[in-house]
mmCIF file of C-alpha atoms in Angstrom:
data_model
loop_
_atom_site.group_PDB
_atom_site.id
_atom_site.type_symbol
_atom_site.label_atom_id
_atom_site.label_comp_id
_atom_site.label_asym_id
_atom_site.label_seq_id
_atom_site.Cartn_x
_atom_site.Cartn_y
_atom_site.Cartn_z
ATOM 1 C CA MET A 1 13.467 -29.869 31.308
ATOM 2 C CA GLN A 2 10.728 -27.530 30.488
ATOM 3 C CA ILE A 3 10.771 -23.732 32.142
ATOM 4 C CA ALA A 4 6.897 -23.782 32.328
ATOM 5 C CA PRO A 5 3.972 -25.737 31.850
ATOM 6 C CA PHE A 6 2.556 -23.165 29.415
ATOM 7 C CA ARG A 7 0.477 -24.903 27.578
ATOM 8 C CA VAL A 8 -2.676 -22.962 27.919
ATOM 9 C CA LEU A 9 -3.964 -19.496 27.048
ATOM 10 C CA LYS A 10 -3.260 -17.996 30.200
ATOM 11 C CA VAL A 11 -2.757 -14.863 28.299
ATOM 12 C CA PHE A 12 -3.867 -12.065 30.487
ATOM 13 C CA LYS A 13 -1.902 -11.968 33.454
ATOM 14 C CA GLY A 14 1.458 -10.535 34.459
ATOM 15 C CA THR A 15 2.361 -7.240 35.658
ATOM 16 C CA GLY A 16 -0.234 -4.497 33.955
ATOM 17 C CA MET A 17 2.571 -1.685 33.337
ATOM 18 C CA GLN A 18 4.861 -4.819 31.502
ATOM 19 C CA LEU A 19 2.026 -5.653 29.405
ATOM 20 C CA LEU A 20 1.133 -2.466 28.373
ATOM 21 C CA ALA A 21 4.472 -1.781 27.206
ATOM 22 C CA ILE A 22 4.615 -4.706 25.553
ATOM 23 C CA ILE A 23 1.477 -3.937 23.424
ATOM 24 C CA GLY A 24 2.824 -0.224 23.084
ATOM 25 C CA ALA A 25 5.925 -1.447 21.738
ATOM 26 C CA THR A 26 4.262 -3.569 19.246
ATOM 27 C CA LEU A 27 1.510 -1.081 18.310
ATOM 28 C CA LEU A 28 4.442 1.524 17.694
ATOM 29 C CA VAL A 29 6.386 -0.149 15.366
ATOM 30 C CA ALA A 30 3.274 -1.407 13.287
ATOM 31 C CA GLY A 31 1.786 1.829 13.142
ATOM 32 C CA LEU A 32 5.481 3.281 12.191
ATOM 33 C CA LEU A 33 5.478 0.237 9.336
ATOM 34 C CA SER A 34 1.704 1.196 8.067
ATOM 35 C CA TRP A 35 2.492 4.683 8.015
ATOM 36 C CA ARG A 36 2.958 5.309 3.965
ATOM 37 C CA GLY A 37 5.395 8.074 4.256
ATOM 38 C CA PHE A 38 7.811 5.146 5.516
ATOM 39 C CA SER A 39 6.808 2.150 4.196
ATOM 40 C CA SER A 40 6.721 3.664 0.302
ATOM 41 C CA ALA A 41 10.391 4.903 1.027
ATOM 42 C CA PRO A 42 12.214 3.248 -1.798
ATOM 43 C CA LEU A 43 15.538 2.590 0.888
ATOM 44 C CA TRP A 44 12.950 0.971 2.961
ATOM 45 C CA LYS A 45 10.778 -1.384 0.156
ATOM 46 C CA ALA A 46 14.234 -2.418 -0.794
ATOM 47 C CA THR A 47 15.494 -2.859 2.668
ATOM 48 C CA VAL A 48 12.338 -5.115 4.111
ATOM 49 C CA THR A 49 12.683 -8.449 1.989
ATOM 50 C CA PRO A 50 15.879 -8.777 3.150
ATOM 51 C CA LEU A 51 15.530 -7.785 6.975
ATOM 52 C CA ALA A 52 12.459 -9.913 6.971
ATOM 53 C CA SER A 53 14.055 -13.190 5.505
ATOM 54 C CA ILE A 54 17.056 -12.600 7.844
ATOM 55 C CA ILE A 55 15.039 -12.221 11.241
ATOM 56 C CA GLY A 56 12.011 -14.271 10.113
ATOM 57 C CA SER A 57 12.616 -17.781 11.392
ATOM 58 C CA GLY A 58 16.090 -17.394 12.842
ATOM 59 C CA PHE A 59 14.439 -15.059 15.849
ATOM 60 C CA LEU A 60 12.120 -18.168 16.755
ATOM 61 C CA VAL A 61 15.022 -20.853 17.616
ATOM 62 C CA LEU A 62 18.251 -19.059 17.872
ATOM 63 C CA GLY A 63 18.204 -17.303 21.347
ATOM 64 C CA PRO A 64 17.586 -20.710 22.705
ATOM 65 C CA ILE A 65 20.045 -22.681 21.153
ATOM 66 C CA LEU A 66 22.567 -20.098 21.634
ATOM 67 C CA ALA A 67 21.838 -19.480 25.478
ATOM 68 C CA GLN A 68 21.585 -23.259 26.307
ATOM 69 C CA ALA A 69 24.943 -23.976 24.329
ATOM 70 C CA TYR A 70 27.246 -20.673 24.860
ATOM 71 C CA GLY A 71 25.844 -19.525 28.062
ATOM 72 C CA ALA A 72 27.298 -16.182 28.916
ATOM 73 C CA TRP A 73 29.298 -16.104 25.646
ATOM 74 C CA THR A 74 26.367 -16.464 23.916
ATOM 75 C CA PRO A 75 26.833 -12.382 22.688
ATOM 76 C CA LEU A 76 30.187 -13.232 21.620
ATOM 77 C CA ALA A 77 28.972 -16.117 19.702
ATOM 78 C CA MET A 78 26.151 -14.092 17.885
ATOM 79 C CA ALA A 79 28.657 -10.896 17.592
ATOM 80 C CA LEU A 80 30.583 -13.485 15.082
ATOM 81 C CA LEU A 81 27.795 -15.513 13.270
ATOM 82 C CA CYS A 82 26.859 -11.989 11.912
ATOM 83 C CA ALA A 83 30.020 -10.795 11.108
ATOM 84 C CA LEU A 84 30.529 -14.079 8.985
ATOM 85 C CA ALA A 85 26.981 -13.098 7.121
ATOM 86 C CA TYR A 86 28.370 -9.372 6.909
ATOM 87 C CA ALA A 87 31.625 -10.842 5.408
ATOM 88 C CA ILE A 88 29.653 -12.887 2.847
ATOM 89 C CA GLY A 89 27.220 -9.904 2.249
ATOM 90 C CA ALA A 90 30.277 -7.792 1.072
ATOM 91 C CA ALA A 91 31.326 -10.374 -1.317
ATOM 92 C CA ILE A 92 27.610 -10.367 -3.098
ATOM 93 C CA ARG A 93 27.303 -6.476 -2.606
ATOM 94 C CA PHE A 94 30.795 -6.542 -4.816
ATOM 95 C CA ASN A 95 29.313 -8.743 -7.149
ATOM 96 C CA ILE A 96 26.550 -6.902 -7.541
ATOM 97 C CA SER A 97 28.364 -3.578 -8.162
ATOM 98 C CA VAL A 98 30.488 -5.128 -10.876
ATOM 99 C CA ARG A 99 28.017 -6.917 -12.545
ATOM 100 C CA ALA A 100 25.789 -3.393 -12.750
ATOM 101 C CA GLY A 101 29.141 -2.330 -14.470
ATOM 102 C CA THR A 102 31.304 -4.314 -16.601
ATOM 103 C CA GLY A 103 29.142 -7.271 -16.156
ATOM 104 C CA HIS A 104 30.064 -11.115 -16.022
ATOM 105 C CA ASP A 105 33.131 -12.688 -17.823
ATOM 106 C CA ALA A 106 32.908 -16.469 -19.042
ATOM 107 C CA LEU A 107 34.445 -17.868 -15.900
ATOM 108 C CA SER A 108 32.087 -16.049 -13.611
ATOM 109 C CA ALA A 109 29.316 -16.755 -15.745
ATOM 110 C CA ARG A 110 29.535 -19.920 -15.572
ATOM 111 C CA ILE A 111 30.288 -19.900 -11.433
ATOM 112 C CA GLU A 112 26.873 -17.866 -11.458
ATOM 113 C CA SER A 113 25.150 -20.543 -13.328
ATOM 114 C CA LEU A 114 26.385 -22.883 -10.461
ATOM 115 C CA ALA A 115 25.302 -20.852 -7.895
ATOM 116 C CA SER A 116 21.896 -20.307 -9.610
ATOM 117 C CA TRP A 117 21.534 -23.997 -8.939
ATOM 118 C CA ALA A 118 22.894 -24.226 -5.206
ATOM 119 C CA LEU A 119 20.648 -21.580 -4.851
ATOM 120 C CA SER A 120 17.407 -23.594 -6.122
ATOM 121 C CA PHE A 121 18.479 -26.626 -4.103
ATOM 122 C CA ALA A 122 19.021 -24.149 -1.226
ATOM 123 C CA TYR A 123 15.644 -23.023 -1.166
ATOM 124 C CA VAL A 124 14.213 -26.379 -1.006
ATOM 125 C CA ILE A 125 15.633 -27.377 1.958
ATOM 126 C CA SER A 126 14.686 -23.707 3.607
ATOM 127 C CA VAL A 127 11.116 -24.402 2.602
ATOM 128 C CA ALA A 128 11.043 -27.247 4.647
ATOM 129 C CA TYR A 129 12.815 -25.294 7.445
ATOM 130 C CA TYR A 130 10.281 -22.793 7.325
ATOM 131 C CA LEU A 131 7.190 -25.070 6.745
ATOM 132 C CA ASN A 132 8.342 -27.278 9.806
ATOM 133 C CA LEU A 133 8.659 -24.572 12.226
ATOM 134 C CA LEU A 134 5.166 -23.459 11.159
ATOM 135 C CA GLY A 135 4.060 -26.959 12.033
ATOM 136 C CA ALA A 136 5.615 -26.979 15.523
ATOM 137 C CA PHE A 137 4.608 -23.544 16.431
ATOM 138 C CA ALA A 138 1.329 -24.162 14.949
ATOM 139 C CA VAL A 139 0.392 -27.161 17.639
ATOM 140 C CA SER A 140 2.472 -25.789 20.322
ATOM 141 C CA LEU A 141 -0.341 -24.094 22.433
ATOM 142 C CA THR A 142 -2.450 -27.124 21.887
ATOM 143 C CA PRO A 143 -3.368 -30.474 23.630
ATOM 144 C CA TRP A 144 -2.064 -32.107 20.509
ATOM 145 C CA ASP A 145 1.407 -30.789 20.753
ATOM 146 C CA SER A 146 3.746 -33.881 19.674
ATOM 147 C CA GLN A 147 6.272 -34.013 16.634
ATOM 148 C CA LEU A 148 4.188 -36.275 14.703
ATOM 149 C CA ALA A 149 1.400 -33.940 14.280
ATOM 150 C CA GLY A 150 3.642 -30.715 13.978
ATOM 151 C CA ARG A 151 4.535 -33.208 10.853
ATOM 152 C CA TRP A 152 1.041 -33.535 9.572
ATOM 153 C CA VAL A 153 0.581 -29.553 9.340
ATOM 154 C CA THR A 154 3.722 -29.329 7.534
ATOM 155 C CA THR A 155 2.712 -32.035 5.110
ATOM 156 C CA VAL A 156 -1.150 -30.287 4.480
ATOM 157 C CA VAL A 157 0.680 -26.822 4.080
ATOM 158 C CA PHE A 158 3.212 -28.453 1.584
ATOM 159 C CA LEU A 159 -0.134 -29.802 -0.276
ATOM 160 C CA LEU A 160 -1.959 -26.475 -0.001
ATOM 161 C CA ILE A 161 1.185 -24.470 -1.333
ATOM 162 C CA LEU A 162 1.492 -27.238 -4.439
ATOM 163 C CA ILE A 163 -2.221 -26.671 -5.040
ATOM 164 C CA VAL A 164 -1.986 -23.168 -5.420
ATOM 165 C CA GLY A 165 1.036 -22.845 -7.245
ATOM 166 C CA TRP A 166 -0.534 -25.433 -10.016
ATOM 167 C CA THR A 167 -3.352 -23.401 -10.031
ATOM 168 C CA LYS A 168 -3.832 -19.970 -9.305
ATOM 169 C CA GLY A 169 -0.292 -18.548 -8.874
ATOM 170 C CA PHE A 170 1.281 -17.405 -5.879
ATOM 171 C CA SER A 171 0.682 -13.633 -7.356
ATOM 172 C CA ALA A 172 -2.924 -14.124 -4.903
ATOM 173 C CA LEU A 173 -0.777 -14.532 -1.756
ATOM 174 C CA GLU A 174 1.875 -11.379 -1.997
ATOM 175 C CA ARG A 175 -0.533 -9.078 -0.047
ATOM 176 C CA LEU A 176 0.215 -11.829 2.807
ATOM 177 C CA GLU A 177 3.775 -11.349 2.564
ATOM 178 C CA GLN A 178 3.753 -7.888 3.053
ATOM 179 C CA VAL A 179 1.612 -8.078 5.859
ATOM 180 C CA SER A 180 3.611 -10.866 7.655
ATOM 181 C CA VAL A 181 6.855 -8.536 7.476
ATOM 182 C CA SER A 182 4.952 -5.807 9.137
ATOM 183 C CA LEU A 183 3.319 -8.143 11.990
ATOM 184 C CA LYS A 184 6.609 -9.873 12.417
ATOM 185 C CA LEU A 185 8.625 -6.640 12.774
ATOM 186 C CA ALA A 186 6.097 -5.396 15.231
ATOM 187 C CA ILE A 187 6.053 -8.742 17.583
ATOM 188 C CA ILE A 188 9.682 -9.164 17.664
ATOM 189 C CA ALA A 189 9.701 -4.872 19.102
ATOM 190 C CA GLY A 190 7.016 -6.332 21.815
ATOM 191 C CA LEU A 191 8.976 -9.523 22.308
ATOM 192 C CA LEU A 192 12.397 -7.103 23.068
ATOM 193 C CA MET A 193 10.622 -4.920 25.014
ATOM 194 C CA GLY A 194 9.395 -7.795 27.149
ATOM 195 C CA LEU A 195 12.473 -9.146 27.651
ATOM 196 C CA GLY A 196 13.988 -5.744 28.402
ATOM 197 C CA TRP A 197 11.701 -5.299 31.524
ATOM 198 C CA TYR A 198 12.017 -8.953 32.518
ATOM 199 C CA PHE A 199 16.090 -8.454 32.152
ATOM 200 C CA GLY A 200 15.551 -4.933 33.731
ATOM 201 C CA GLY A 201 13.804 -6.662 37.187
ATOM 202 C CA ARG A 202 16.250 -9.305 37.347
ATOM 203 C CA ALA A 203 19.221 -6.650 37.354
ATOM 204 C CA SER A 204 17.687 -4.562 39.632
ATOM 205 C CA GLU A 205 17.666 -7.718 42.271
ATOM 206 C CA GLY A 206 20.674 -8.607 41.980
ATOM 207 C CA SER A 207 19.860 -12.183 40.139
ATOM 208 C CA LEU A 208 21.522 -12.386 36.466
ATOM 209 C CA ILE A 209 22.789 -15.153 35.766
ATOM 210 C CA VAL A 210 26.532 -15.816 34.502
ATOM 211 C CA SER A 211 26.732 -19.572 33.085
ATOM 212 C CA PRO A 212 29.515 -20.944 31.274
ATOM 213 C CA ALA A 213 29.604 -22.316 27.904
ATOM 214 C CA LYS A 214 28.297 -25.807 27.251
ATOM 215 C CA LEU A 215 30.205 -26.050 24.012
ATOM 216 C CA THR A 216 33.562 -24.675 23.451
ATOM 217 C CA GLY A 217 36.610 -25.304 21.371
ATOM 218 C CA GLY A 218 35.560 -26.999 17.358
ATOM 219 C CA ALA A 219 32.494 -28.301 19.115
ATOM 220 C CA ALA A 220 31.276 -24.544 19.454
ATOM 221 C CA VAL A 221 32.725 -23.690 16.238
ATOM 222 C CA SER A 222 30.742 -26.417 14.031
ATOM 223 C CA LEU A 223 27.288 -25.729 16.058
ATOM 224 C CA LEU A 224 27.894 -21.938 15.037
ATOM 225 C CA PHE A 225 28.743 -22.700 11.528
ATOM 226 C CA GLY A 226 25.602 -25.189 11.412
ATOM 227 C CA LEU A 227 23.104 -21.959 11.992
ATOM 228 C CA LEU A 228 24.194 -19.677 9.248
ATOM 229 C CA VAL A 229 20.663 -20.203 7.582
ATOM 230 C CA THR A 230 19.566 -18.165 10.734
ATOM 231 C CA VAL A 231 20.990 -15.079 9.681
ATOM 232 C CA GLN A 232 20.934 -15.916 5.805
ATOM 233 C CA GLY A 233 18.404 -13.802 3.537
ATOM 234 C CA PHE A 234 20.591 -10.824 2.800
ATOM 235 C CA GLU A 235 21.183 -12.518 -0.546
ATOM 236 C CA THR A 236 17.674 -12.007 -1.852
ATOM 237 C CA SER A 237 18.690 -8.121 -2.458
ATOM 238 C CA ARG A 238 21.234 -9.776 -5.228
ATOM 239 C CA TYR A 239 17.602 -10.733 -7.282
ATOM 240 C CA LEU A 240 15.554 -7.532 -6.838
ATOM 241 C CA GLY A 241 17.474 -6.005 -9.841
ATOM 242 C CA ALA A 242 14.396 -5.825 -11.999
ATOM 243 C CA GLU A 243 12.737 -3.235 -9.091
ATOM 244 C CA TYR A 244 15.731 -1.410 -7.767
ATOM 245 C CA ASP A 245 19.001 -0.475 -9.076
ATOM 246 C CA ALA A 246 22.234 -2.084 -7.949
ATOM 247 C CA ALA A 247 23.230 1.168 -5.479
ATOM 248 C CA LEU A 248 20.026 1.356 -3.602
ATOM 249 C CA ARG A 249 20.397 -2.762 -3.762
ATOM 250 C CA ILE A 250 23.737 -2.450 -1.875
ATOM 251 C CA ARG A 251 22.623 0.332 0.497
ATOM 252 C CA ALA A 252 19.285 -1.963 1.218
ATOM 253 C CA MET A 253 21.751 -5.177 2.114
ATOM 254 C CA ARG A 254 24.165 -3.007 4.305
ATOM 255 C CA LEU A 255 20.851 -1.410 6.135
ATOM 256 C CA ALA A 256 19.187 -5.159 6.463
ATOM 257 C CA GLN A 257 22.017 -6.847 7.622
ATOM 258 C CA GLY A 258 23.046 -3.894 10.190
ATOM 259 C CA LEU A 259 19.393 -3.719 11.630
ATOM 260 C CA SER A 260 19.117 -7.585 11.774
ATOM 261 C CA THR A 261 22.427 -7.128 13.855
ATOM 262 C CA ALA A 262 21.673 -5.129 16.219
ATOM 263 C CA ILE A 263 18.142 -6.767 16.863
ATOM 264 C CA TYR A 264 19.946 -9.669 17.516
ATOM 265 C CA MET A 265 22.193 -8.674 19.790
ATOM 266 C CA ILE A 266 19.723 -6.883 21.779
ATOM 267 C CA TYR A 267 17.719 -9.902 21.625
ATOM 268 C CA VAL A 268 20.880 -12.402 23.032
ATOM 269 C CA VAL A 269 22.100 -10.148 25.561
ATOM 270 C CA LEU A 270 18.929 -10.305 26.930
ATOM 271 C CA MET A 271 17.592 -13.609 26.966
ATOM 272 C CA ALA A 272 21.547 -14.800 28.098
ATOM 273 C CA TYR A 273 21.766 -14.067 31.225
ATOM 274 C CA VAL A 274 18.340 -14.697 32.513
ATOM 275 C CA PHE A 275 18.159 -18.216 32.377
ATOM 276 C CA VAL A 276 19.919 -21.117 33.221
ATOM 277 C CA PRO A 277 21.240 -22.997 30.309
ATOM 278 C CA GLU A 278 20.125 -26.461 31.995
ATOM 279 C CA GLN A 279 16.486 -25.098 32.137
ATOM 280 C CA ILE A 280 16.169 -24.487 28.095
ATOM 281 C CA GLU A 281 14.143 -27.387 26.399
ATOM 282 C CA THR A 282 16.023 -28.663 22.959
ATOM 283 C CA SER A 283 13.036 -28.011 21.329
ATOM 284 C CA GLU A 284 12.058 -26.009 18.531
ATOM 285 C CA THR A 285 9.567 -24.075 20.255
ATOM 286 C CA ALA A 286 11.360 -23.471 23.252
ATOM 287 C CA ILE A 287 10.876 -19.809 22.974
ATOM 288 C CA ILE A 288 7.670 -19.983 23.537
ATOM 289 C CA ASP A 289 8.156 -22.114 27.350
ATOM 290 C CA MET A 290 10.748 -19.412 27.897
ATOM 291 C CA MET A 291 8.556 -16.376 26.846
ATOM 292 C CA ALA A 292 5.847 -17.564 28.764
ATOM 293 C CA VAL A 293 8.148 -16.988 31.773
ATOM 294 C CA VAL A 294 8.690 -13.138 30.814
ATOM 295 C CA ALA A 295 5.170 -12.392 30.032
ATOM 296 C CA PRO A 296 2.300 -14.545 29.316
ATOM 297 C CA VAL A 297 1.109 -12.770 26.692
ATOM 298 C CA LEU A 298 4.584 -13.224 24.265
ATOM 299 C CA PRO A 299 3.903 -16.747 23.322
ATOM 300 C CA ILE A 300 0.649 -16.440 21.516
ATOM 301 C CA MET A 301 2.254 -13.180 19.836
ATOM 302 C CA LEU A 302 5.051 -15.445 18.673
ATOM 303 C CA VAL A 303 2.503 -17.729 17.249
ATOM 304 C CA MET A 304 1.014 -15.582 15.564
ATOM 305 C CA ALA A 305 4.175 -14.162 13.805
ATOM 306 C CA ALA A 306 5.769 -17.515 13.299
ATOM 307 C CA LEU A 307 2.570 -18.825 11.429
ATOM 308 C CA ALA A 308 2.286 -15.637 9.212
ATOM 309 C CA ALA A 309 5.986 -15.260 8.481
ATOM 310 C CA GLN A 310 6.888 -18.996 7.928
ATOM 311 C CA PHE A 311 3.935 -19.562 5.700
ATOM 312 C CA SER A 312 4.820 -16.174 3.567
ATOM 313 C CA ALA A 313 8.494 -17.190 3.599
ATOM 314 C CA ALA A 314 7.802 -20.578 1.869
ATOM 315 C CA VAL A 315 5.432 -19.344 -0.577
ATOM 316 C CA ALA A 316 8.385 -16.531 -1.491
ATOM 317 C CA ASP A 317 10.962 -19.319 -1.690
ATOM 318 C CA THR A 318 9.117 -21.871 -3.763
ATOM 319 C CA SER A 319 8.158 -19.421 -5.872
ATOM 320 C CA GLY A 320 12.034 -18.643 -6.178
ATOM 321 C CA ALA A 321 12.842 -22.161 -6.786
ATOM 322 C CA GLY A 322 10.339 -23.038 -9.056
ATOM 323 C CA GLY A 323 11.165 -19.844 -11.385
ATOM 324 C CA LEU A 324 15.361 -20.712 -10.915
ATOM 325 C CA VAL A 325 14.633 -24.233 -12.434
ATOM 326 C CA ALA A 326 12.258 -23.185 -15.421
ATOM 327 C CA GLU A 327 15.209 -20.316 -16.025
ATOM 328 C CA LEU A 328 18.111 -22.639 -15.690
ATOM 329 C CA THR A 329 16.584 -25.389 -17.645
ATOM 330 C CA ARG A 330 15.525 -22.613 -20.492
ATOM 331 C CA GLY A 331 11.927 -23.821 -20.071
ATOM 332 C CA ARG A 332 12.782 -27.889 -20.254
ATOM 333 C CA VAL A 333 11.328 -28.237 -16.571
ATOM 334 C CA PRO A 334 7.958 -26.089 -16.035
ATOM 335 C CA VAL A 335 8.000 -23.987 -13.285
ATOM 336 C CA LYS A 336 4.962 -25.937 -12.044
ATOM 337 C CA THR A 337 7.359 -29.071 -12.176
ATOM 338 C CA GLY A 338 9.591 -27.345 -9.890
ATOM 339 C CA TYR A 339 6.955 -26.547 -7.714
ATOM 340 C CA ALA A 340 5.866 -30.516 -7.146
ATOM 341 C CA ALA A 341 9.611 -31.841 -6.918
ATOM 342 C CA LEU A 342 10.042 -29.006 -4.313
ATOM 343 C CA VAL A 343 7.226 -30.409 -2.472
ATOM 344 C CA ALA A 344 8.266 -34.125 -2.961
ATOM 345 C CA LEU A 345 11.498 -33.401 -1.510
ATOM 346 C CA GLY A 346 10.561 -30.832 1.369
ATOM 347 C CA LEU A 347 7.937 -33.568 2.316
ATOM 348 C CA CYS A 348 11.007 -36.533 2.360
ATOM 349 C CA LEU A 349 12.971 -34.045 4.658
ATOM 350 C CA THR A 350 9.839 -33.490 6.962
ATOM 351 C CA TRP A 351 9.526 -37.061 7.878
ATOM 352 C CA PHE A 352 13.078 -38.264 7.775
ATOM 353 C CA LEU A 353 14.985 -35.466 9.808
ATOM 354 C CA ASP A 354 14.066 -33.168 12.695
ATOM 355 C CA VAL A 355 13.940 -29.388 12.668
ATOM 356 C CA PHE A 356 17.749 -28.981 14.049
ATOM 357 C CA GLN A 357 18.522 -31.411 11.519
ATOM 358 C CA ILE A 358 16.858 -29.249 8.419
ATOM 359 C CA ILE A 359 18.469 -26.143 9.927
ATOM 360 C CA SER A 360 22.089 -27.487 9.861
ATOM 361 C CA TRP A 361 21.569 -28.831 6.487
ATOM 362 C CA ALA A 362 19.994 -25.644 4.836
ATOM 363 C CA SER A 363 22.819 -23.786 6.575
ATOM 364 C CA LYS A 364 25.224 -26.264 4.318
ATOM 365 C CA ALA A 365 23.004 -25.636 1.351
ATOM 366 C CA PHE A 366 23.391 -21.987 1.514
ATOM 367 C CA ALA A 367 27.015 -21.674 2.493
ATOM 368 C CA GLY A 368 27.498 -23.863 -0.657
ATOM 369 C CA TYR A 369 25.648 -20.880 -2.840
ATOM 370 C CA TYR A 370 27.790 -18.554 -1.025
ATOM 371 C CA THR A 371 31.023 -20.276 -1.273
ATOM 372 C CA LEU A 372 30.406 -19.899 -4.860
ATOM 373 C CA GLN A 373 29.594 -16.272 -4.688
ATOM 374 C CA GLY A 374 32.643 -15.596 -3.013
ATOM 375 C CA ALA A 375 34.195 -17.335 -5.747
ATOM 376 C CA ILE A 376 32.790 -15.213 -8.443
ATOM 377 C CA ALA A 377 33.790 -12.013 -6.077
ATOM 378 C CA VAL A 378 37.755 -13.457 -5.953
ATOM 379 C CA VAL A 379 37.465 -13.797 -10.253
ATOM 380 C CA LEU A 380 35.876 -10.317 -10.454
ATOM 381 C CA ALA A 381 37.874 -8.522 -8.189
ATOM 382 C CA ARG A 382 40.950 -10.225 -9.991
ATOM 383 C CA ARG A 383 39.842 -8.809 -13.415
ATOM 384 C CA GLU A 384 39.047 -5.427 -12.569
ATOM 385 C CA ARG A 385 42.507 -5.170 -11.021
ATOM 386 C CA ARG A 386 41.398 -4.499 -7.197
ATOM 387 C CA PRO A 387 43.688 -4.015 -4.644
ATOM 388 C CA ALA A 388 45.154 -7.486 -3.135
ATOM 389 C CA GLY A 389 43.993 -7.246 0.471
ATOM 390 C CA GLN A 390 40.325 -6.949 -1.393
ATOM 391 C CA VAL A 391 41.117 -10.186 -3.353
ATOM 392 C CA VAL A 392 42.923 -11.694 -0.094
ATOM 393 C CA PHE A 393 39.328 -11.002 1.721
ATOM 394 C CA PHE A 394 37.027 -12.420 -0.804
ATOM 395 C CA ALA A 395 39.139 -15.688 -0.809
ATOM 396 C CA LEU A 396 38.968 -16.002 3.008
ATOM 397 C CA VAL A 397 35.055 -15.652 2.434
ATOM 398 C CA THR A 398 35.006 -18.338 0.085
ATOM 399 C CA ALA A 399 36.913 -20.457 2.344
ATOM 400 C CA LEU A 400 34.818 -19.925 5.343
ATOM 401 C CA ALA A 401 31.896 -20.373 3.616
ATOM 402 C CA ALA A 402 33.029 -23.714 2.437
ATOM 403 C CA ALA A 403 34.079 -24.758 5.599
ATOM 404 C CA VAL A 404 30.535 -24.169 6.980
ATOM 405 C CA THR A 405 29.810 -26.292 4.143
ATOM 406 C CA LEU A 406 31.757 -29.610 5.054
ATOM 407 C CA PHE A 407 31.797 -28.676 9.157
ATOM 408 C CA GLY A 408 28.753 -27.423 10.410
ATOM 409 C CA VAL A 409 26.709 -29.789 12.643
ATOM 410 C CA ALA A 410 23.087 -29.686 13.992
ATOM 411 C CA VAL A 411 21.905 -28.954 17.554
ATOM 412 C CA GLU A 412 21.779 -32.256 19.595
#
């Protein structure tokens, strides 16, 4: 069931004060992010990439999925998902530190090579995930809102990315990535302001909703595993070594995960108690109808953020995947061939799977990569004669990531 038949741009209705608060919060954050003294700080510059990756697409789909499945337990589910991501991040941060010091040994180097292959495969699925979300949001406020129309938009954008990659390269699009990060964070600030206003109004009326979880036990855990990709992205700090030293990358990853956890927790707390789970549509664009109830200005803001953010994220991962494959094959597979293979596989995923299935497969793919990073941490911790508790912790992280790979399921 849809919450509201919001498919036209009736934007400037709603309470004037709420609208001013939303726009004010958006402009305030946009101004802060564009202020040179802030945006040029090395720590923030190193933090932006993982932070934007973590909250980029997950913010669009995670709230409705969790609220529908877990009801009043949504904040706990979100906290567990963020805790899992932080634990995996701890293993990767340890690897960054050791690699910058004593470096790899033969075993950890072999596992690192496997991890790079796993990451390149995960990038293929993540690009399909980003562009399928882009397609769905691109048509969501139009008369052509359908899965078929969304897939055609996704197909066109895939081909556009391939053409740009084969002809001019992606350096021309780097500025778009910087702009999209600021736009996305500013719009998230506006959305949180709108949700907070709506939550406060419901609370003052005594009409907050406490719903039981629809999923419990193993099914609840499996769904949470299948959503790992929505908090993925922190590992990008691992690959910024050409720009920042290890200590700064470690601090930036911690900060990115801390900020994203705070944003996600505020988001789900404000959302979980103002909607009845049965009202939430099982759709990748459900957030649009939900936010139309909160404030009619929010849907178009979300669509703007989605289009810019998903396109820039897809370009970044396409570039990363092509570069990784070329590096791993020592140039035997050229970068452009890697782009073509990624687009071909991405189009297959687009036309044979729905967005929720792609999310689940992306979670599994990244979990496979995290499993290998956890194994590297175990090997290096033992070699460095670290305390047994730290070795056991990394072993548990490895086991959890492997469990996500095996048991994560898609939203139904």
